[in-house]
CSV table of C-alpha atoms and ligand atoms in Angstrom, one decimal:
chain,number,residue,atom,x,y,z
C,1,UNK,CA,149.7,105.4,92.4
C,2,UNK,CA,148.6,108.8,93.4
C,3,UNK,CA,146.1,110.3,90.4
C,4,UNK,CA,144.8,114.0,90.2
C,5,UNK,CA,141.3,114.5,89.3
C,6,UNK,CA,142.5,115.6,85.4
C,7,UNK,CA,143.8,112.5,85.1
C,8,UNK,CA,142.8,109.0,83.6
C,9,UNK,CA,143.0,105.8,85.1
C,10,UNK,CA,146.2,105.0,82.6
C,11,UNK,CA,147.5,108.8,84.2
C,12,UNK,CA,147.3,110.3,81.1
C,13,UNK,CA,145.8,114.3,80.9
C,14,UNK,CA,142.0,114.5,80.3
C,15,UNK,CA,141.1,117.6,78.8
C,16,UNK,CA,137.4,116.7,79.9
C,17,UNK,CA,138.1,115.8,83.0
C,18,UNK,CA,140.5,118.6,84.0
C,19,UNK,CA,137.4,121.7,82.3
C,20,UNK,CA,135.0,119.7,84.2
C,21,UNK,CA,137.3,119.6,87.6
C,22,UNK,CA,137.7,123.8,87.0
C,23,UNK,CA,133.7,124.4,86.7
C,24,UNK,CA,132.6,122.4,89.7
C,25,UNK,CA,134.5,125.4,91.7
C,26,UNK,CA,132.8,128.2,89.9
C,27,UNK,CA,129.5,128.2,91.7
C,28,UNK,CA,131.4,128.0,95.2
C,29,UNK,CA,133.4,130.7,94.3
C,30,UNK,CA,131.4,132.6,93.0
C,31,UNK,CA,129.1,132.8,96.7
C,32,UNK,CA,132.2,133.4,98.4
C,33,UNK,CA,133.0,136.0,96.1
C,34,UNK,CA,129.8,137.9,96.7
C,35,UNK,CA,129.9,136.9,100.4
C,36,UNK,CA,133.4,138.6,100.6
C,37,UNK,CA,131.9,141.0,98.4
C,38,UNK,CA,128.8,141.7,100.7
C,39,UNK,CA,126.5,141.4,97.5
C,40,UNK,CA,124.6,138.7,99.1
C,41,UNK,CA,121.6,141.2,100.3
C,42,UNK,CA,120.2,141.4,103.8
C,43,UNK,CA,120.4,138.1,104.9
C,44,UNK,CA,123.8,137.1,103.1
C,45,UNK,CA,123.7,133.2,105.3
C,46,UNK,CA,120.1,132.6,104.3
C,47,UNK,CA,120.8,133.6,100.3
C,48,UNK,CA,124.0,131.2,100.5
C,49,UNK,CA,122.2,128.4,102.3
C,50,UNK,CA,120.0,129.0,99.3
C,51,UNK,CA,122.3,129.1,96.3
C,52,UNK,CA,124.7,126.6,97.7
C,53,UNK,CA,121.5,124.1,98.1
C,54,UNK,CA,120.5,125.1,94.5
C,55,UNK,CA,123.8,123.8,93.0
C,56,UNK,CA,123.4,120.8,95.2
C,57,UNK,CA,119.9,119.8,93.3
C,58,UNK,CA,121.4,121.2,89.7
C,59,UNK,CA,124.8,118.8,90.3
C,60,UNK,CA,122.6,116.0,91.5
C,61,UNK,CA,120.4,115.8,88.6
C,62,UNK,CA,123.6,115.9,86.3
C,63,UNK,CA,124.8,113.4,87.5
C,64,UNK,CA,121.8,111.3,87.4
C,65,UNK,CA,122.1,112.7,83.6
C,66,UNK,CA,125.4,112.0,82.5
C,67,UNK,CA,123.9,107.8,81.7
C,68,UNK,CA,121.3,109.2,79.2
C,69,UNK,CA,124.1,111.8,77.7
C,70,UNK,CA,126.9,109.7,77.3
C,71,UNK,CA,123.9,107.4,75.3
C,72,UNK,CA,122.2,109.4,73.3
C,73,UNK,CA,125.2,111.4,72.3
C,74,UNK,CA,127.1,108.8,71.5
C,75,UNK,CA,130.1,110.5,74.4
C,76,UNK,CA,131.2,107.6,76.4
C,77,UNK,CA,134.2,109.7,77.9
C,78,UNK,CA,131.3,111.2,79.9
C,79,UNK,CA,131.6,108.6,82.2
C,80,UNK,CA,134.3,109.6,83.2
C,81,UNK,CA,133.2,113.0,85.1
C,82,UNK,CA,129.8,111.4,86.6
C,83,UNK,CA,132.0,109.9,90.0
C,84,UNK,CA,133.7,113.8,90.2
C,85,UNK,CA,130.1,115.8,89.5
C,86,UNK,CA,128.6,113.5,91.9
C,87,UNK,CA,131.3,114.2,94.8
C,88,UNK,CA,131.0,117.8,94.1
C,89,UNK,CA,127.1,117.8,94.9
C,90,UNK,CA,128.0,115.9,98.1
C,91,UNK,CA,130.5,119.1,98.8
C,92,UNK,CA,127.8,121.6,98.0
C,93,UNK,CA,125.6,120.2,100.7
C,94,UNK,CA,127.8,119.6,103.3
C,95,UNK,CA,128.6,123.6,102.5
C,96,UNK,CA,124.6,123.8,102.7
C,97,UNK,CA,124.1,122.5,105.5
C,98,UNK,CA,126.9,124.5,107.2
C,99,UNK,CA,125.1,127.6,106.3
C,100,UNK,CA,122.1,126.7,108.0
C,101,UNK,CA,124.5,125.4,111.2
C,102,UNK,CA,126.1,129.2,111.0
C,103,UNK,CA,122.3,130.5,110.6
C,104,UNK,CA,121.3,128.9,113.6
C,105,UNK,CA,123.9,130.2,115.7
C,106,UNK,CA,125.4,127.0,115.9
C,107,UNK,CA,123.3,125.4,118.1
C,108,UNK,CA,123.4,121.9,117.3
C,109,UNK,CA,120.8,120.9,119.5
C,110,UNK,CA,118.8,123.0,118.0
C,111,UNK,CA,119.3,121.9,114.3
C,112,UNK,CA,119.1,118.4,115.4
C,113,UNK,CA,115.4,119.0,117.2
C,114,UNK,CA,114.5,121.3,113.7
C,115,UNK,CA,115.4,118.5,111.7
C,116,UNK,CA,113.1,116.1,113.5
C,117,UNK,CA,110.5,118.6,113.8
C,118,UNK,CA,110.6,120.5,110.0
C,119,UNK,CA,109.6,117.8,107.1
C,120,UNK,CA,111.3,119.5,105.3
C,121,UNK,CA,114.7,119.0,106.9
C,122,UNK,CA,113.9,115.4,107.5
C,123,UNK,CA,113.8,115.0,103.7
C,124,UNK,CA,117.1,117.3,103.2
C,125,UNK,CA,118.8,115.3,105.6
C,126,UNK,CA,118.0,111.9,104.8
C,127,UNK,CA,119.1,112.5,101.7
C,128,UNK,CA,122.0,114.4,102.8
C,129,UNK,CA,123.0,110.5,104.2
C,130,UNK,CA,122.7,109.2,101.4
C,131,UNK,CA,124.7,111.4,99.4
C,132,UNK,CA,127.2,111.1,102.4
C,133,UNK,CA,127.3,106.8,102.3
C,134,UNK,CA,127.7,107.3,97.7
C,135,UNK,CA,130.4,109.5,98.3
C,136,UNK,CA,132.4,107.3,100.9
C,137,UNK,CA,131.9,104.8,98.5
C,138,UNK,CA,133.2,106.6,95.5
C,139,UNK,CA,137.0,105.8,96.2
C,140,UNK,CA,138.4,102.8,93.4
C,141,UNK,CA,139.4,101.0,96.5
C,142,UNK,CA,135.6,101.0,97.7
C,143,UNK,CA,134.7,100.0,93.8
C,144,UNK,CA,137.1,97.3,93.9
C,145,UNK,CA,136.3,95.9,97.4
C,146,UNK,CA,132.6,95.9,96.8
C,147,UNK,CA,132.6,94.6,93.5
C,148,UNK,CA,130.8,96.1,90.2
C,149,UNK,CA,127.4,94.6,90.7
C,150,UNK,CA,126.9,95.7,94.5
C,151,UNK,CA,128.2,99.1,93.8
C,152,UNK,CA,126.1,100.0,90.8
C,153,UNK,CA,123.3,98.2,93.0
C,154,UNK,CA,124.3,100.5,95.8
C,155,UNK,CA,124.5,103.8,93.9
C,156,UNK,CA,121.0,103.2,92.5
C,157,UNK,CA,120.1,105.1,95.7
C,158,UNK,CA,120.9,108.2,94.1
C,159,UNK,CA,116.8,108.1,92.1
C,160,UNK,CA,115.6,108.0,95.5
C,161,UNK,CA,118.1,110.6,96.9
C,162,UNK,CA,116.9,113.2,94.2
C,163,UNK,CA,113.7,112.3,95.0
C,164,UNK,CA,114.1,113.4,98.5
C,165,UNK,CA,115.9,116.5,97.4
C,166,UNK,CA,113.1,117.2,95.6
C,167,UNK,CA,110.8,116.9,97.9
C,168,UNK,CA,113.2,119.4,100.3
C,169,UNK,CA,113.5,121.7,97.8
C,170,UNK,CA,109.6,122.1,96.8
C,171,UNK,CA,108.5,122.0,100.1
C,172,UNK,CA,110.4,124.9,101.7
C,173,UNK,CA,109.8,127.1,98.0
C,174,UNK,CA,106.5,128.0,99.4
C,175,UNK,CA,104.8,130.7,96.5
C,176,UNK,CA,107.7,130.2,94.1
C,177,UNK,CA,107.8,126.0,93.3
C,178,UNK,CA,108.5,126.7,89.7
C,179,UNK,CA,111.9,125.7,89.3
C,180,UNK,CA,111.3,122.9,91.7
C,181,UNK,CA,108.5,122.1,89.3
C,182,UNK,CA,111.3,122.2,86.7
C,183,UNK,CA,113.2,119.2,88.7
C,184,UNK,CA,110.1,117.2,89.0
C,185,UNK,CA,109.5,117.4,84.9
C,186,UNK,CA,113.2,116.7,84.3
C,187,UNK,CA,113.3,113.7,86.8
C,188,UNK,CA,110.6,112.2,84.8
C,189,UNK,CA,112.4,112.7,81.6
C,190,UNK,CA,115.4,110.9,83.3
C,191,UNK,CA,113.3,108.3,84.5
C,192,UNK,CA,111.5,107.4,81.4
C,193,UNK,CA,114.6,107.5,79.6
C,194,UNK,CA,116.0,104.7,82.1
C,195,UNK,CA,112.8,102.9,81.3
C,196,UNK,CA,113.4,102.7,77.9
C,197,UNK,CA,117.1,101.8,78.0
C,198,UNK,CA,116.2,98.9,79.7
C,199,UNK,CA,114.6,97.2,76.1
C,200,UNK,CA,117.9,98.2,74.4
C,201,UNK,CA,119.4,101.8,72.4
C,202,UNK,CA,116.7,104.3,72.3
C,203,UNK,CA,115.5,105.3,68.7
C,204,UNK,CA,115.6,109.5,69.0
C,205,UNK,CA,112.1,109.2,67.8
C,206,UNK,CA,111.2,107.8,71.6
C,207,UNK,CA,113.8,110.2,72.4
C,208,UNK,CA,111.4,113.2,71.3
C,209,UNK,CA,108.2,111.4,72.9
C,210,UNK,CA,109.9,111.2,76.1
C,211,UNK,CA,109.6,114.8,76.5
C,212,UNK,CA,106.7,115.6,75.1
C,213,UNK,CA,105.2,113.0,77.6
C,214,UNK,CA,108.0,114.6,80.6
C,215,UNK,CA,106.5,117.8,79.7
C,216,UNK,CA,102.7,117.0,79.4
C,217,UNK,CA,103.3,115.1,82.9
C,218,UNK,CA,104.8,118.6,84.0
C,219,UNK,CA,102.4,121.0,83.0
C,220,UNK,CA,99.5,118.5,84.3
C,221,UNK,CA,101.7,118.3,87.6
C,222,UNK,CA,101.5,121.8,88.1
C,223,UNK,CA,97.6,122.7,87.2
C,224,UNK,CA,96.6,120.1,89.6
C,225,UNK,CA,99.0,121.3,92.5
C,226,UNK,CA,97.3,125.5,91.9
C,227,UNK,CA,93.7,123.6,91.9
C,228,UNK,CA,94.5,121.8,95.1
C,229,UNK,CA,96.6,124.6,96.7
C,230,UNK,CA,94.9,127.8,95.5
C,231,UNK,CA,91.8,126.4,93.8
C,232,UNK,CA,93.1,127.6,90.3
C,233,UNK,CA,90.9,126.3,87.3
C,234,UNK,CA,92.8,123.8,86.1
C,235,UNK,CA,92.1,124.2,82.5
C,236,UNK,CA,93.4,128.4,83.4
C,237,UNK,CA,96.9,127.1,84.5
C,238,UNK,CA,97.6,124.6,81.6
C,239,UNK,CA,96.6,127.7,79.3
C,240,UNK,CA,98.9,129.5,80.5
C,241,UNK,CA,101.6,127.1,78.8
C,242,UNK,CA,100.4,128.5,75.9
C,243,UNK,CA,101.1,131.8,76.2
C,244,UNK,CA,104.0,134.1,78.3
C,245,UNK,CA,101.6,136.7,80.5
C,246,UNK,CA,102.5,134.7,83.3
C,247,UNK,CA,106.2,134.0,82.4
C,248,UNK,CA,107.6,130.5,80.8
C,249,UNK,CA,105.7,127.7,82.4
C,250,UNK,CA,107.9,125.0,83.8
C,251,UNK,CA,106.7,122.0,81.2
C,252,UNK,CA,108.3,125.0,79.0
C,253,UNK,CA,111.6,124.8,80.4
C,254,UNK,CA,111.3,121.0,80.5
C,255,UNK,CA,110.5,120.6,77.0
C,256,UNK,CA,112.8,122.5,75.8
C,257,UNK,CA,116.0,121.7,77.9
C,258,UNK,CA,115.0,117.7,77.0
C,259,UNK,CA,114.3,118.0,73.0
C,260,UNK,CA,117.7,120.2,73.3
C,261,UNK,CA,119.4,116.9,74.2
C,262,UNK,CA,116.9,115.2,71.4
C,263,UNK,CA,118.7,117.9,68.7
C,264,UNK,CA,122.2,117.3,69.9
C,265,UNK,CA,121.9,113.4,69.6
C,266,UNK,CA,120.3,114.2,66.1
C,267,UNK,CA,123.5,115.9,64.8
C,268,UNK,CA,125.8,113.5,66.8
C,269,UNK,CA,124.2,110.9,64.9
C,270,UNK,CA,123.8,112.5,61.5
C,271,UNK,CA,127.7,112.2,60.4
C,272,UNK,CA,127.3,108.2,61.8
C,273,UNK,CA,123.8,108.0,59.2
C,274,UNK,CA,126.1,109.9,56.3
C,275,UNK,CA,128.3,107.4,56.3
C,276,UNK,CA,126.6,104.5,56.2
C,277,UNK,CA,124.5,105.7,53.4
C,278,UNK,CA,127.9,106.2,52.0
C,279,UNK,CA,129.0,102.4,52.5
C,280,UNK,CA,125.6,101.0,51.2
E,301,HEM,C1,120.7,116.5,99.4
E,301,HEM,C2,120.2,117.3,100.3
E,301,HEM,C3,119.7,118.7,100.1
E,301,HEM,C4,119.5,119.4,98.9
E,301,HEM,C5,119.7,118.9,97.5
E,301,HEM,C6,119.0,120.7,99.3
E,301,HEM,C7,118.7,121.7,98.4
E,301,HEM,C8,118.0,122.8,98.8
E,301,HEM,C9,117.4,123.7,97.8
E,301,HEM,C10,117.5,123.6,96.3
E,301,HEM,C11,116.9,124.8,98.5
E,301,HEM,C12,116.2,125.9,97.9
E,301,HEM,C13,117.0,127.0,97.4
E,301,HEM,C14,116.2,128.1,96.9
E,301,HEM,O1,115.0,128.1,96.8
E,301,HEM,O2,116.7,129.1,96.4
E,301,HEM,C15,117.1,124.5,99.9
E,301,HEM,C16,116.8,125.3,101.0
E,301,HEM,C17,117.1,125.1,102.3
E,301,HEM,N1,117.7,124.0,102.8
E,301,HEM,FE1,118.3,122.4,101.8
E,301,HEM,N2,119.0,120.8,100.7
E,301,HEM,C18,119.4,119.6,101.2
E,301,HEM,C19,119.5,119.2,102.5
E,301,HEM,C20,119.3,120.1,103.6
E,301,HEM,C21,119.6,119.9,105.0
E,301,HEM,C22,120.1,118.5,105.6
E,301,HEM,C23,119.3,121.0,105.7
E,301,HEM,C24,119.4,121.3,107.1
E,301,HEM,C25,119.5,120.5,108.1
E,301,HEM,C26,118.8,122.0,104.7
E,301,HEM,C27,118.4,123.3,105.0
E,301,HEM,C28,117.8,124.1,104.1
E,301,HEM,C29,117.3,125.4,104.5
E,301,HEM,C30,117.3,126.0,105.9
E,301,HEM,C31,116.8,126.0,103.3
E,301,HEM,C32,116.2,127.4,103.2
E,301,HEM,C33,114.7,127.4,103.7
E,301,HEM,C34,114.1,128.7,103.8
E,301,HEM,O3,114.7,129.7,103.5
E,301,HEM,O4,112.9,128.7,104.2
E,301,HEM,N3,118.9,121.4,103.5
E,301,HEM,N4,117.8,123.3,100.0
């Protein structure tokens, strides 16, 4: 039977699924619009091969999310947009990608040779095959023919994909690795939290320490690249958490972004804690 992406397994509507469906467009359409628009600056290729691959690393890490979500706020229904987020990061970067074919004139040759030659591009397009072999098996007929153990086994690639995206995406930042930084401090977070799902439910006590630990990691992450790369005093650059001369520090961002998802589970779980009180 023949089901849209708004739809359940059972074919019935999924209000979820079908907002979810609508929003993975947005970012696309919204480059085209200001390609069509000519509001993408000088180099309009470069700053879509740039957007287009920062949606690719945003969708990626959501769906690398959605395990710890659906937990910790207690939304199992998640589930049930992770296969669809994940397929649309696989678009973005074949979109990606293209851009930098267009850039280059398309010269094949000559992406091929600057994909052997550029680190950087190695990275993106390792991981670009891996993304490309998790989306090919995506389909329920690849689930069902490879079974559930093999395929969850399978798609465990996708830590090591976003690690290789990372690696893409900070290399070729240059001066400006903040947001990259950002990933780096959030992967962590999504690491650690696997880490501690593996022992059972995680108490949103650990929840909290998680990212104060993601974060500490972060802003240590980030004094010791300045001291290697620029020779910044290291005690200088985790100051500078402290304060905003020098703009919100990434272990900022990471902080707060994870102890948002620690407050959400908090007031998912507070109605659930009412009530039992109630029944004791
Ligand atoms: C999963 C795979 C990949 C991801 C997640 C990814 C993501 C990104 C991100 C986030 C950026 C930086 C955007 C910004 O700073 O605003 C970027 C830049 C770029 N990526 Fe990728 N990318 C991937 C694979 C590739 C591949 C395979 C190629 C080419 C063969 C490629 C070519 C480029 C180029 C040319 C830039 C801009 C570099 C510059 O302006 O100096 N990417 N990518």
């Amino acid at each position: 039977m023949t089901r849209f992406p708004w739809q359940e397994r059972n074919g019935r509507f999924s209000p979820l699924k079908a907002v979810c469906f609508a929003a993975l467009f947005l970012p696309g359409l919204w480059v085209l619009g200001q390609a069509l628009l000519g509001q993408l600056g000088p180099r309009p290729v470069t700053e879509a091969i740039h957007e287009l691959g920062l949606w690719t690393i945003r969708l990626l890490f959501l769906t690398l999310a959605i395990t710890p979500l659906r937990a910790a706020w207690r939304w199992p229904q998640l589930i049930l947009v992770r296969r669809m987020i994940g397929v649309a990061a696989f678009c973005y970067v074949v979109a990606h990608v293209s851009g930098y074919v267009v850039d280059q004139g398309f010269d094949l040759a000559k992406v091929l040779s600057e994909i052997v030659s550029r680190f950087y591009l190695t990275f993106g397009a390792i991981a670009v095959l891996g993304l490309a072999a998790l989306a090919a098996t995506s389909t329920d007929g690849m689930i069902r023919r490879l079974g559930g153990r093999k395929w969850r086994r399978l798609h465990q690639l996708g830590y090591g994909i976003a690690v290789l995206a990372s690696i893409h995406y900070f290399m070729q930042s240059k001066l400006f690795v903040d947001e990259a930084t950002v990933m780096g401090g959030l992967y962590l977070w999504l690491m650690g939290y696997r880490l501690l799902a593996w022992r059972g439910p995680v108490p949103l006590w650990r929840l909290a320490a998680l990212s104060v630990a993601a974060s500490a990691l972060t802003a240590l992450g980030e004094a010791g690249y300045y001291a290697l790369t620029r020779g910044v005093d290291l005690g200088r650059v985790l100051a500078a958490n402290f304060t905003t001369v020098t703009g919100i520090r990434p272990a900022v961002y990471v902080l707060g972004i994870t102890l948002a998802v620690t407050l959400v589970a908090l007031l998912r779980a507070a109605p659930l804690r009412a009530g039992q009180r109630a029944r004791a």
